[in-house]
Amino acid sequence: MSPVLARLPYYSALLVGLMGALFLGAALGSDDYLTVVLAATSLFSAIWIIMSGERWWVPMGFALGIGGFFTIPWKLYPHEIALALCGLAILPRIPFKSTSLKRNRPRLPTIFFVLFAYLVIHFAISAGREWDTGGLGNISRAYLNAIWPFIFGLAFYLYGSSRVIGAALRAMYLALLIRMAFGFVNYFFDENFAVPLINYSIDPQDLRTSGTMLLILSTLMLISTTGPVARVGHTLVALISAYACLVGGSRAQIAALLLYPLILSVIFRKWTQLLVSLAGAGLLLVAINLSPQSLESLPYRIQRGLSVLIIGPTIEIDVQQDVKGSDEFRRVLSAEGLKRWTESRQSLLFGTGIRRFDENVMMLAARFEMDPFTLFIQSSADVGAYETALWTLLAVLGIVGLLLYAWLLLELLRSILPALKSWRLQGPDFVIVTWAGMSMIGVYFTCVLFGGYPSFEIFLAILAKGMIEDLRKDQRPANAPAVSSLPSITLPQPEPVAT
C-alpha cells in the first residue's frame, strides 16, 4: 500500500483539527459557545486519532471506573462516551491498515456472535414496536447496556493490544479513586453534589459500587505486586475501599464480598484458605446473630449493610424495620418480572423486551389518585430495571436469553480458567484473568441478589481471553516468578508437518 494512503487518516485528522482551531478562535471572539464546543471537540478528536496508537481502547477502563453520568440535559454515561472515543480512534485506521492492525487470535466462540445477534434482533423488535411512541431513546439506552461489551469486545479482540492492559487497569484505578473520593464527599456532607460545567454526578449510594470495585482491584494488585511501597499503597486503598463498602449500605454487596474469597480459594485450590474464609464468615455470622443489638452502635449505613447477616427469629433492630420497604419493593418487582415472563409462551421463551419510559407516570398518579408504588413498579419493569440479573435476563430476554448468557460465560470461563490455575501469571495479566474468572463465577451466585446484564463481566473476560491468546501465540506462559505455588505448564508446540 502506498505510504500516502496509509497515512491518509492522520492527514485528514490533522486537517480537521486545524479547521476546528480556526473556528474555535473565531467563535471565542463572537461568544458563540456552541461553536466553541464543536470546534474543541473536533480538535480533540483529531489529536486523539493521531496520538492514541495501540492505547485506543484504554479510555474504556477509565470510563468504567469513573461511573456516574453527565446531564446535558439527558443522561450521558462515561462508558458510552468511551465507546465513541474508541470507535473514533480505531475505525478510520481499519480500511487503510487492516492487515497490520488485526491480531492473530483464534476466533471468538460462536455463542458470542449468537448472543450478540440475539440482542440486536431483540432491540430491533422492541424499537419497532415503540417506533411512534417517542420512547426510542430510552429503549436504545436500555439495550445499549447489554450490547456495548459485544461491540467493544469484538473490536478489542480483533484490533486491541493486550500489552496496554496494565495502562487500562491503572486508568481504572485512578478513576475509581476519584469516584470514591467524590462518593465520600457526598456521604460526609449528606448531599448529592454535581461537578459544575460538566454536570457530572453519581448515585447517592455509589460508594457501594466504587468501594467494591476498588477493593477487588487493589487487593488483586496487592497480591500481584512485589514492590514494598506499592504493596503498602494498595493495602491502604483496600482498607479505605472496605470502609466505603460498609458505608455504602448495600446488603447484597456485603454478601457478595464474603463470597468472593471462597471463589478465589476454589479457583486456586487453596483449601486451607478456603477453610479460613469459611471459618471467618461463620464466626462473623454467629457473632452478629448472638447479639444483633451490637450493630446499633455503628453508623446507620454500616448497620444496614451488615443486617444481611441477621438470620432466623432473632431480636429485630431498628434498621431491619427500615429496610422492610426495600425488601417489599424488590419482592413486588420480582413478582412483576415473574408475571411478565410467564404471561405467554412467547414471553416465556423470548421475554417481553423493553418498553418506553413514560415521564408522565407520577403526574398521572397525582391527578387520578393512582397508587404511586404500583406505577413505579410498572415503570421499572417497562425499562428492564429489575435490580437483579436473574429477572432482568428472564423478563426482558426470556429463557433463551438467560441460557445464551449462561452458555457464553461458561465458554469464556473454559478459555481463561486453565491459564489462571496453571500459568505463572503476574502483574496486570494476573489481575485481569483473576478478576474475570472470579466475577463470572460470581454471577451465578449473585444473580438473585443484584445486578443487571453481566456486561462488565464480559468486558473483563474478553480482555483476559485476548491476553491469554497472545501469550499462547508467543509460546510462553507469563515469564515472571509465580504468584501462586501452582506449577506452570509448557504450552503445546505445533506438530511437525510430514513431507
CSV table of C-alpha atoms in Angstrom, one decimal:
chain,number,residue,atom,x,y,z
A,1,MET,CA,0.0,0.0,0.0
A,2,SER,CA,1.2,3.5,-0.8
A,3,PRO,CA,2.7,5.3,2.3
A,4,VAL,CA,0.5,8.3,1.5
A,5,LEU,CA,-2.7,6.2,1.7
A,6,ALA,CA,-1.5,4.5,4.9
A,7,ARG,CA,-1.1,8.0,6.5
A,8,LEU,CA,-4.4,9.4,5.0
A,9,PRO,CA,-6.4,9.1,8.2
A,10,TYR,CA,-3.8,11.1,10.1
A,11,TYR,CA,-3.6,13.8,7.4
A,12,SER,CA,-7.4,14.0,7.4
A,13,ALA,CA,-7.5,14.2,11.2
A,14,LEU,CA,-4.8,16.9,11.2
A,15,LEU,CA,-6.8,18.9,8.6
A,16,VAL,CA,-10.0,18.7,10.6
A,17,GLY,CA,-8.1,19.7,13.8
A,18,LEU,CA,-6.6,22.8,12.1
A,19,MET,CA,-10.0,23.8,10.7
A,20,GLY,CA,-11.5,23.3,14.2
A,21,ALA,CA,-8.8,25.5,15.7
A,22,LEU,CA,-9.7,28.3,13.3
A,23,PHE,CA,-13.4,28.1,14.0
A,24,LEU,CA,-12.6,28.0,17.7
A,25,GLY,CA,-10.7,31.3,17.6
A,26,ALA,CA,-13.5,32.9,15.6
A,27,ALA,CA,-16.2,31.6,17.9
A,28,LEU,CA,-14.5,32.8,21.0
A,29,GLY,CA,-14.4,36.3,19.6
A,30,SER,CA,-18.2,36.2,18.8
A,31,ASP,CA,-19.3,34.5,22.1
A,32,ASP,CA,-20.8,31.6,20.1
A,33,TYR,CA,-20.2,28.9,22.7
A,34,LEU,CA,-21.9,26.1,20.8
A,35,THR,CA,-19.4,26.5,18.0
A,36,VAL,CA,-16.6,26.7,20.6
A,37,VAL,CA,-17.7,23.3,22.0
A,38,LEU,CA,-18.0,21.8,18.5
A,39,ALA,CA,-14.6,23.2,17.4
A,40,ALA,CA,-12.9,22.0,20.7
A,41,THR,CA,-14.4,18.5,20.1
A,42,SER,CA,-13.1,18.4,16.6
A,43,LEU,CA,-9.7,19.4,17.7
A,44,PHE,CA,-9.6,16.9,20.5
A,45,SER,CA,-10.8,14.2,18.1
A,46,ALA,CA,-8.0,14.9,15.7
A,47,ILE,CA,-5.4,14.8,18.4
A,48,TRP,CA,-6.9,11.6,19.7
A,49,ILE,CA,-6.9,9.8,16.4
A,50,ILE,CA,-3.2,10.8,15.8
A,51,MET,CA,-1.8,10.1,19.3
A,52,SER,CA,-3.8,7.2,20.6
A,53,GLY,CA,-1.9,4.4,18.9
A,54,GLU,CA,-2.4,1.0,20.5
A,55,ARG,CA,-3.9,2.7,23.5
A,56,TRP,CA,-7.1,3.4,21.6
A,57,TRP,CA,-9.2,1.3,23.9
A,58,VAL,CA,-7.7,2.4,27.2
A,59,PRO,CA,-10.5,5.1,27.8
A,60,MET,CA,-13.0,2.4,28.4
A,61,GLY,CA,-11.1,1.3,31.5
A,62,PHE,CA,-11.2,4.9,32.9
A,63,ALA,CA,-14.9,5.3,31.9
A,64,LEU,CA,-16.0,2.1,33.7
A,65,GLY,CA,-14.0,3.2,36.7
A,66,ILE,CA,-15.4,6.8,36.9
A,67,GLY,CA,-19.0,5.7,36.6
A,68,GLY,CA,-21.7,8.3,37.3
A,69,PHE,CA,-23.3,10.3,34.4
A,70,PHE,CA,-23.3,13.7,32.7
A,71,THR,CA,-26.6,15.6,32.4
A,72,ILE,CA,-26.8,17.5,29.1
A,73,PRO,CA,-29.8,17.7,29.8
A,74,TRP,CA,-30.4,14.0,29.3
A,75,LYS,CA,-28.1,11.5,31.0
A,76,LEU,CA,-24.9,10.5,29.2
A,77,TYR,CA,-22.8,7.8,30.7
A,78,PRO,CA,-19.0,7.6,30.6
A,79,HIS,CA,-18.9,4.2,29.0
A,80,GLU,CA,-21.0,5.5,26.1
A,81,ILE,CA,-18.5,8.4,25.6
A,82,ALA,CA,-15.6,5.9,25.8
A,83,LEU,CA,-17.3,3.6,23.2
A,84,ALA,CA,-17.5,6.6,20.8
A,85,LEU,CA,-13.8,7.6,21.6
A,86,CYS,CA,-12.6,4.1,20.9
A,87,GLY,CA,-14.5,3.9,17.7
A,88,LEU,CA,-13.2,7.3,16.7
A,89,ALA,CA,-9.6,6.2,17.2
A,90,ILE,CA,-9.8,2.7,15.5
A,91,LEU,CA,-12.4,2.9,12.8
A,92,PRO,CA,-10.5,5.4,10.5
A,93,ARG,CA,-7.5,3.1,10.6
A,94,ILE,CA,-9.1,-0.2,9.7
A,95,PRO,CA,-9.6,0.4,5.9
A,96,PHE,CA,-6.0,1.5,5.5
A,97,LYS,CA,-4.1,-0.7,7.9
A,98,SER,CA,-6.3,-3.7,8.5
A,99,THR,CA,-3.5,-6.2,7.9
A,100,SER,CA,-1.1,-4.7,10.4
A,101,LEU,CA,-3.8,-3.8,13.0
A,102,LYS,CA,-5.5,-7.2,13.1
A,103,ARG,CA,-4.5,-9.5,15.9
A,104,ASN,CA,-3.7,-13.1,15.0
A,105,ARG,CA,-6.1,-14.7,17.6
A,106,PRO,CA,-8.3,-17.7,17.3
A,107,ARG,CA,-12.0,-16.9,16.6
A,108,LEU,CA,-14.2,-16.0,19.5
A,109,PRO,CA,-16.7,-18.7,20.5
A,110,THR,CA,-19.7,-18.9,18.2
A,111,ILE,CA,-22.0,-18.3,21.2
A,112,PHE,CA,-20.6,-14.8,21.4
A,113,PHE,CA,-21.9,-13.9,18.0
A,114,VAL,CA,-25.2,-15.8,18.5
A,115,LEU,CA,-25.9,-13.8,21.7
A,116,PHE,CA,-24.8,-10.5,20.0
A,117,ALA,CA,-27.2,-11.2,17.1
A,118,TYR,CA,-30.0,-12.1,19.5
A,119,LEU,CA,-29.6,-8.8,21.4
A,120,VAL,CA,-29.6,-6.8,18.2
A,121,ILE,CA,-32.7,-8.5,16.9
A,122,HIS,CA,-34.4,-8.1,20.3
A,123,PHE,CA,-33.6,-4.4,20.2
A,124,ALA,CA,-34.9,-4.0,16.6
A,125,ILE,CA,-38.2,-5.7,17.6
A,126,SER,CA,-38.7,-3.5,20.7
A,127,ALA,CA,-37.8,-0.4,18.8
A,128,GLY,CA,-40.2,-1.2,16.0
A,129,ARG,CA,-43.0,-1.8,18.5
A,130,GLU,CA,-42.5,1.6,20.1
A,131,TRP,CA,-41.4,3.5,17.0
A,132,ASP,CA,-44.2,6.0,17.0
A,133,THR,CA,-44.5,6.5,20.8
A,134,GLY,CA,-41.4,8.7,21.4
A,135,GLY,CA,-39.7,6.1,23.5
A,136,LEU,CA,-36.9,5.1,21.1
A,137,GLY,CA,-34.3,6.9,23.1
A,138,ASN,CA,-34.8,5.1,26.4
A,139,ILE,CA,-35.2,1.8,24.6
A,140,SER,CA,-31.9,2.2,22.8
A,141,ARG,CA,-30.2,3.2,26.1
A,142,ALA,CA,-31.6,0.2,27.9
A,143,TYR,CA,-30.4,-2.2,25.2
A,144,LEU,CA,-27.0,-0.5,24.9
A,145,ASN,CA,-26.3,-1.5,28.5
A,146,ALA,CA,-26.4,-5.1,27.2
A,147,ILE,CA,-24.9,-4.6,23.7
A,148,TRP,CA,-21.9,-2.4,24.4
A,149,PRO,CA,-19.5,-5.1,25.7
A,150,PHE,CA,-20.1,-7.1,22.4
A,151,ILE,CA,-19.3,-4.0,20.3
A,152,PHE,CA,-16.2,-3.2,22.3
A,153,GLY,CA,-15.2,-6.8,22.9
A,154,LEU,CA,-15.2,-7.6,19.2
A,155,ALA,CA,-13.2,-4.5,18.3
A,156,PHE,CA,-10.6,-5.3,21.1
A,157,TYR,CA,-10.3,-8.9,20.2
A,158,LEU,CA,-9.7,-8.1,16.5
A,159,TYR,CA,-7.6,-5.0,16.9
A,160,GLY,CA,-6.7,-4.4,20.5
A,161,SER,CA,-3.3,-4.8,22.1
A,162,SER,CA,-3.1,-6.7,25.3
A,163,ARG,CA,0.2,-5.1,26.1
A,164,VAL,CA,-1.6,-2.0,27.4
A,165,ILE,CA,-3.9,-3.9,29.8
A,166,GLY,CA,-1.8,-2.5,32.6
A,167,ALA,CA,-2.4,1.0,31.4
A,168,ALA,CA,-6.1,0.4,31.3
A,169,LEU,CA,-6.1,-1.0,34.8
A,170,ARG,CA,-4.1,2.0,36.1
A,171,ALA,CA,-6.6,4.3,34.4
A,172,MET,CA,-9.5,2.4,36.1
A,173,TYR,CA,-7.7,2.5,39.4
A,174,LEU,CA,-7.3,6.3,39.1
A,175,ALA,CA,-10.9,6.8,38.1
A,176,LEU,CA,-12.1,4.7,41.0
A,177,LEU,CA,-10.1,6.7,43.4
A,178,ILE,CA,-11.6,9.9,42.1
A,179,ARG,CA,-15.1,8.4,42.1
A,180,MET,CA,-14.8,7.0,45.6
A,181,ALA,CA,-13.5,10.4,46.9
A,182,PHE,CA,-16.5,12.1,45.3
A,183,GLY,CA,-18.7,9.5,47.0
A,184,PHE,CA,-17.2,10.2,50.4
A,185,VAL,CA,-17.8,13.9,49.9
A,186,ASN,CA,-21.4,13.2,49.2
A,187,TYR,CA,-21.6,10.9,52.2
A,188,PHE,CA,-20.0,13.1,54.8
A,189,PHE,CA,-21.9,16.2,53.6
A,190,ASP,CA,-25.1,14.3,53.2
A,191,GLU,CA,-25.6,15.9,49.8
A,192,ASN,CA,-25.6,14.7,46.2
A,193,PHE,CA,-23.2,17.2,44.6
A,194,ALA,CA,-22.7,17.7,40.9
A,195,VAL,CA,-19.4,18.9,39.3
A,196,PRO,CA,-20.1,22.4,37.7
A,197,LEU,CA,-19.7,23.0,34.0
A,198,ILE,CA,-19.7,19.3,33.1
A,199,ASN,CA,-22.7,18.4,35.2
A,200,TYR,CA,-21.2,15.2,36.4
A,201,SER,CA,-22.8,13.4,39.3
A,202,ILE,CA,-23.0,9.9,40.8
A,203,ASP,CA,-25.7,7.9,42.6
A,204,PRO,CA,-26.1,8.9,46.3
A,205,GLN,CA,-25.3,5.3,47.3
A,206,ASP,CA,-22.4,4.9,44.7
A,207,LEU,CA,-19.9,4.1,47.4
A,208,ARG,CA,-21.3,0.5,47.4
A,209,THR,CA,-20.2,0.1,43.8
A,210,SER,CA,-17.0,2.1,43.7
A,211,GLY,CA,-15.9,0.7,47.0
A,212,THR,CA,-16.4,-2.9,45.9
A,213,MET,CA,-14.7,-2.4,42.5
A,214,LEU,CA,-11.7,-0.7,44.1
A,215,LEU,CA,-11.5,-3.2,46.9
A,216,ILE,CA,-11.2,-6.1,44.4
A,217,LEU,CA,-8.8,-4.2,42.1
A,218,SER,CA,-6.5,-3.0,44.9
A,219,THR,CA,-6.4,-6.4,46.6
A,220,LEU,CA,-5.5,-8.2,43.3
A,221,MET,CA,-2.8,-5.7,42.6
A,222,LEU,CA,-1.5,-6.1,46.2
A,223,ILE,CA,-1.3,-9.9,45.6
A,224,SER,CA,0.5,-9.5,42.2
A,225,THR,CA,2.9,-6.7,43.2
A,226,THR,CA,6.3,-7.3,44.8
A,227,GLY,CA,7.4,-3.7,45.4
A,228,PRO,CA,7.1,-2.8,49.2
A,229,VAL,CA,6.0,0.8,48.6
A,230,ALA,CA,3.3,-0.3,46.1
A,231,ARG,CA,2.1,-3.0,48.5
A,232,VAL,CA,1.7,-0.5,51.3
A,233,GLY,CA,-0.2,1.8,49.0
A,234,HIS,CA,-2.5,-1.0,47.7
A,235,THR,CA,-3.1,-2.1,51.3
A,236,LEU,CA,-4.2,1.4,52.4
A,237,VAL,CA,-6.5,1.7,49.4
A,238,ALA,CA,-8.0,-1.7,50.1
A,239,LEU,CA,-8.8,-0.7,53.7
A,240,ILE,CA,-10.4,2.5,52.7
A,241,SER,CA,-12.4,0.7,50.0
A,242,ALA,CA,-13.6,-1.8,52.5
A,243,TYR,CA,-14.9,1.1,54.6
A,244,ALA,CA,-16.5,2.6,51.6
A,245,CYS,CA,-18.3,-0.8,51.0
A,246,LEU,CA,-19.6,-0.7,54.6
A,247,VAL,CA,-20.9,2.9,54.5
A,248,GLY,CA,-22.4,2.1,51.0
A,249,GLY,CA,-25.1,0.2,52.9
A,250,SER,CA,-25.7,-2.5,50.4
A,251,ARG,CA,-26.7,-5.8,51.9
A,252,ALA,CA,-26.3,-7.7,48.7
A,253,GLN,CA,-22.8,-6.3,48.1
A,254,ILE,CA,-21.7,-7.3,51.6
A,255,ALA,CA,-22.9,-10.8,50.9
A,256,ALA,CA,-21.0,-10.9,47.6
A,257,LEU,CA,-17.8,-9.7,49.3
A,258,LEU,CA,-18.0,-12.6,51.7
A,259,LEU,CA,-18.5,-14.9,48.7
A,260,TYR,CA,-15.5,-13.8,46.5
A,261,PRO,CA,-12.7,-15.1,48.8
A,262,LEU,CA,-14.4,-18.5,48.7
A,263,ILE,CA,-14.4,-18.4,44.9
A,264,LEU,CA,-10.8,-17.5,44.7
A,265,SER,CA,-9.8,-20.2,47.1
A,266,VAL,CA,-11.6,-22.8,45.0
A,267,ILE,CA,-10.1,-21.5,41.7
A,268,PHE,CA,-6.5,-21.7,43.1
A,269,ARG,CA,-7.3,-24.9,45.0
A,270,LYS,CA,-6.1,-23.2,48.3
A,271,TRP,CA,-8.1,-25.5,50.6
A,272,THR,CA,-6.5,-24.0,53.8
A,273,GLN,CA,-7.5,-20.5,52.8
A,274,LEU,CA,-11.0,-21.8,51.9
A,275,LEU,CA,-11.4,-23.2,55.4
A,276,VAL,CA,-10.1,-20.0,56.9
A,277,SER,CA,-12.5,-17.9,54.8
A,278,LEU,CA,-15.4,-20.2,55.7
A,279,ALA,CA,-14.5,-20.0,59.4
A,280,GLY,CA,-14.2,-16.2,59.3
A,281,ALA,CA,-17.5,-15.8,57.6
A,282,GLY,CA,-19.1,-18.3,60.0
A,283,LEU,CA,-17.7,-16.5,63.1
A,284,LEU,CA,-18.9,-13.1,61.9
A,285,LEU,CA,-22.4,-14.6,61.2
A,286,VAL,CA,-22.6,-16.2,64.7
A,287,ALA,CA,-21.3,-13.1,66.5
A,288,ILE,CA,-23.9,-10.9,64.8
A,289,ASN,CA,-26.8,-13.3,65.4
A,290,LEU,CA,-25.8,-13.8,69.1
A,291,SER,CA,-26.0,-10.0,69.7
A,292,PRO,CA,-27.7,-8.2,66.8
A,293,GLN,CA,-28.2,-5.2,69.1
A,294,SER,CA,-24.5,-4.5,68.9
A,295,LEU,CA,-24.9,-3.3,65.4
A,296,GLU,CA,-26.9,-0.3,66.7
A,297,SER,CA,-23.8,1.4,67.9
A,298,LEU,CA,-22.5,1.6,64.3
A,299,PRO,CA,-23.3,4.3,61.8
A,300,TYR,CA,-26.7,3.7,60.1
A,301,ARG,CA,-25.4,2.7,56.7
A,302,ILE,CA,-23.0,0.1,58.2
A,303,GLN,CA,-25.9,-1.3,60.2
A,304,ARG,CA,-27.9,-1.6,57.0
A,305,GLY,CA,-25.2,-3.5,55.1
A,306,LEU,CA,-24.4,-5.9,58.0
A,307,SER,CA,-28.0,-6.5,58.7
A,308,VAL,CA,-28.0,-9.1,55.8
A,309,LEU,CA,-26.1,-11.4,58.2
A,310,ILE,CA,-29.0,-11.5,60.7
A,311,ILE,CA,-30.9,-14.7,60.1
A,312,GLY,CA,-33.7,-16.6,61.9
A,313,PRO,CA,-36.1,-15.3,64.5
A,314,THR,CA,-33.7,-13.1,66.4
A,315,ILE,CA,-34.5,-9.8,68.1
A,316,GLU,CA,-35.1,-7.2,65.4
A,317,ILE,CA,-33.3,-3.9,65.5
A,318,ASP,CA,-34.4,-0.6,64.1
A,319,VAL,CA,-32.5,-0.9,60.8
A,320,GLN,CA,-34.4,-4.1,60.0
A,321,GLN,CA,-37.6,-2.2,60.3
A,322,ASP,CA,-36.3,0.5,58.0
A,323,VAL,CA,-35.3,-1.9,55.2
A,324,LYS,CA,-38.6,-3.7,55.1
A,325,GLY,CA,-39.7,-1.2,52.5
A,326,SER,CA,-36.7,-2.0,50.3
A,327,ASP,CA,-37.4,-5.7,50.7
A,328,GLU,CA,-41.1,-5.3,49.8
A,329,PHE,CA,-40.1,-3.3,46.7
A,330,ARG,CA,-37.7,-6.0,45.5
A,331,ARG,CA,-40.3,-8.7,46.2
A,332,VAL,CA,-43.0,-7.0,44.3
A,333,LEU,CA,-40.7,-6.1,41.4
A,334,SER,CA,-39.5,-9.7,41.2
A,335,ALA,CA,-43.1,-10.9,41.2
A,336,GLU,CA,-43.8,-8.5,38.4
A,337,GLY,CA,-40.9,-9.9,36.5
A,338,LEU,CA,-42.3,-13.4,37.0
A,339,LYS,CA,-45.7,-12.3,35.9
A,340,ARG,CA,-44.5,-10.7,32.7
A,341,TRP,CA,-42.1,-13.6,31.9
A,342,THR,CA,-44.8,-16.2,32.2
A,343,GLU,CA,-47.8,-14.3,30.6
A,344,SER,CA,-47.4,-16.2,27.3
A,345,ARG,CA,-45.4,-18.9,25.5
A,346,GLN,CA,-43.6,-16.2,23.5
A,347,SER,CA,-42.6,-14.2,26.6
A,348,LEU,CA,-41.5,-17.4,28.3
A,349,LEU,CA,-39.1,-18.1,25.5
A,350,PHE,CA,-38.1,-14.6,24.4
A,351,GLY,CA,-39.1,-12.2,27.2
A,352,THR,CA,-41.1,-9.0,26.9
A,353,GLY,CA,-38.4,-6.7,25.7
A,354,ILE,CA,-38.0,-3.1,26.7
A,355,ARG,CA,-40.9,-0.6,26.6
A,356,ARG,CA,-40.7,3.2,26.6
A,357,PHE,CA,-40.4,5.1,29.9
A,358,ASP,CA,-43.4,7.4,30.4
A,359,GLU,CA,-42.3,10.6,32.2
A,360,ASN,CA,-45.9,11.5,33.0
A,361,VAL,CA,-46.5,8.5,35.2
A,362,MET,CA,-46.1,10.3,38.5
A,363,MET,CA,-48.1,13.2,37.3
A,364,LEU,CA,-51.0,10.9,36.3
A,365,ALA,CA,-50.7,9.2,39.7
A,366,ALA,CA,-51.3,12.5,41.5
A,367,ARG,CA,-54.1,13.6,39.1
A,368,PHE,CA,-56.1,10.4,39.2
A,369,GLU,CA,-55.1,9.3,42.7
A,370,MET,CA,-53.4,6.2,41.4
A,371,ASP,CA,-51.1,4.2,43.6
A,372,PRO,CA,-47.5,5.6,43.0
A,373,PHE,CA,-45.9,2.4,44.3
A,374,THR,CA,-47.7,0.3,41.7
A,375,LEU,CA,-46.9,2.8,38.9
A,376,PHE,CA,-43.2,2.9,39.9
A,377,ILE,CA,-43.1,-0.9,39.8
A,378,GLN,CA,-44.6,-0.9,36.3
A,379,SER,CA,-42.2,1.8,35.1
A,380,SER,CA,-39.2,0.0,36.4
A,381,ALA,CA,-40.3,-3.2,34.8
A,382,ASP,CA,-41.0,-1.5,31.5
A,383,VAL,CA,-37.4,-0.4,31.1
A,384,GLY,CA,-36.0,-3.7,32.5
A,385,ALA,CA,-34.8,-2.3,35.8
A,386,TYR,CA,-35.5,-5.3,37.9
A,387,GLU,CA,-32.5,-4.8,40.2
A,388,THR,CA,-31.4,-8.4,39.9
A,389,ALA,CA,-29.6,-10.1,37.0
A,390,LEU,CA,-31.9,-13.1,37.1
A,391,TRP,CA,-35.2,-11.2,36.5
A,392,THR,CA,-33.5,-8.7,34.1
A,393,LEU,CA,-32.5,-11.5,31.8
A,394,LEU,CA,-35.6,-13.7,32.2
A,395,ALA,CA,-38.2,-10.9,32.0
A,396,VAL,CA,-36.5,-8.9,29.2
A,397,LEU,CA,-34.9,-11.6,27.1
A,398,GLY,CA,-36.7,-14.8,28.2
A,399,ILE,CA,-35.3,-18.2,28.9
A,400,VAL,CA,-33.5,-18.2,25.6
A,401,GLY,CA,-31.5,-15.0,26.6
A,402,LEU,CA,-30.7,-16.4,30.0
A,403,LEU,CA,-29.4,-19.6,28.6
A,404,LEU,CA,-27.3,-17.8,26.0
A,405,TYR,CA,-25.7,-15.6,28.6
A,406,ALA,CA,-25.0,-18.7,30.9
A,407,TRP,CA,-23.5,-20.5,27.9
A,408,LEU,CA,-21.3,-17.6,26.9
A,409,LEU,CA,-20.0,-17.1,30.5
A,410,LEU,CA,-19.2,-20.9,30.6
A,411,GLU,CA,-17.3,-20.8,27.3
A,412,LEU,CA,-15.3,-17.8,28.4
A,413,LEU,CA,-14.5,-19.4,31.7
A,414,ARG,CA,-13.3,-22.5,29.9
A,415,SER,CA,-10.9,-20.3,28.0
A,416,ILE,CA,-9.3,-18.5,30.9
A,417,LEU,CA,-9.5,-20.7,34.0
A,418,PRO,CA,-6.9,-23.2,32.9
A,419,ALA,CA,-4.4,-20.4,32.4
A,420,LEU,CA,-5.3,-18.9,35.7
A,421,LYS,CA,-4.8,-22.2,37.6
A,422,SER,CA,-1.7,-23.4,35.8
A,423,TRP,CA,0.3,-20.5,34.3
A,424,ARG,CA,2.7,-18.3,36.1
A,425,LEU,CA,0.8,-15.0,35.7
A,426,GLN,CA,1.9,-11.8,37.3
A,427,GLY,CA,1.1,-8.1,37.3
A,428,PRO,CA,-1.8,-7.0,35.0
A,429,ASP,CA,-2.1,-10.4,33.5
A,430,PHE,CA,-2.8,-12.0,36.9
A,431,VAL,CA,-5.2,-9.2,37.8
A,432,ILE,CA,-7.3,-9.2,34.7
A,433,VAL,CA,-7.6,-13.0,34.4
A,434,THR,CA,-8.3,-13.4,38.2
A,435,TRP,CA,-10.9,-10.7,38.2
A,436,ALA,CA,-12.6,-12.0,35.1
A,437,GLY,CA,-12.8,-15.6,36.4
A,438,MET,CA,-14.0,-14.5,39.9
A,439,SER,CA,-16.7,-12.2,38.5
A,440,MET,CA,-18.1,-14.6,36.0
A,441,ILE,CA,-18.4,-17.4,38.6
A,442,GLY,CA,-19.8,-14.9,41.0
A,443,VAL,CA,-22.7,-14.0,38.6
A,444,TYR,CA,-24.2,-17.5,39.0
A,445,PHE,CA,-24.5,-16.9,42.8
A,446,THR,CA,-25.3,-13.2,42.9
A,447,CYS,CA,-27.8,-13.0,40.1
A,448,VAL,CA,-30.6,-13.4,42.6
A,449,LEU,CA,-29.2,-10.6,44.8
A,450,PHE,CA,-28.4,-7.7,42.5
A,451,GLY,CA,-27.2,-6.7,39.0
A,452,GLY,CA,-28.4,-6.5,35.5
A,453,TYR,CA,-26.8,-7.6,32.3
A,454,PRO,CA,-23.4,-9.1,33.0
A,455,SER,CA,-21.7,-6.6,30.8
A,456,PHE,CA,-18.8,-5.7,33.0
A,457,GLU,CA,-18.0,-9.4,33.4
A,458,ILE,CA,-18.0,-10.0,29.7
A,459,PHE,CA,-15.7,-6.9,29.3
A,460,LEU,CA,-13.2,-8.4,31.7
A,461,ALA,CA,-13.4,-11.8,30.1
A,462,ILE,CA,-12.7,-10.6,26.6
A,463,LEU,CA,-9.7,-8.7,27.8
A,464,ALA,CA,-8.5,-11.8,29.6
A,465,LYS,CA,-9.1,-14.1,26.7
A,466,GLY,CA,-7.3,-11.7,24.3
A,467,MET,CA,-4.3,-11.6,26.6
A,468,ILE,CA,-4.2,-15.4,27.1
A,469,GLU,CA,-4.3,-15.9,23.3
A,470,ASP,CA,-1.4,-13.5,22.9
A,471,LEU,CA,0.6,-15.4,25.4
A,472,ARG,CA,-0.2,-18.7,23.8
A,473,LYS,CA,0.7,-17.3,20.4
A,474,ASP,CA,4.1,-16.3,21.8
A,475,GLN,CA,4.5,-19.9,23.0
A,476,ARG,CA,5.1,-18.7,26.6
A,477,PRO,CA,3.3,-18.5,29.8
A,478,ALA,CA,4.0,-15.3,31.7
A,479,ASN,CA,7.7,-15.3,32.3
A,480,ALA,CA,8.0,-13.9,35.8
A,481,PRO,CA,8.0,-15.6,39.2
A,482,ALA,CA,4.8,-17.4,40.0
A,483,VAL,CA,2.2,-15.5,42.1
A,484,SER,CA,0.8,-18.8,43.4
A,485,SER,CA,2.6,-22.0,44.2
A,486,LEU,CA,0.9,-23.9,41.4
A,487,PRO,CA,3.3,-25.3,38.8
A,488,SER,CA,3.5,-23.7,35.4
A,489,ILE,CA,2.7,-25.7,32.2
A,490,THR,CA,4.5,-25.8,29.0
A,491,LEU,CA,2.3,-24.8,26.1
A,492,PRO,CA,2.0,-27.4,23.4
A,493,GLN,CA,4.3,-27.0,20.4
A,494,PRO,CA,2.8,-27.4,16.9
A,495,GLU,CA,3.3,-30.8,15.4
A,496,PRO,CA,5.8,-31.0,12.6
A,497,VAL,CA,4.2,-31.4,9.2
A,498,ALA,CA,5.2,-34.6,7.4
A,499,THR,CA,6.8,-34.2,4.0
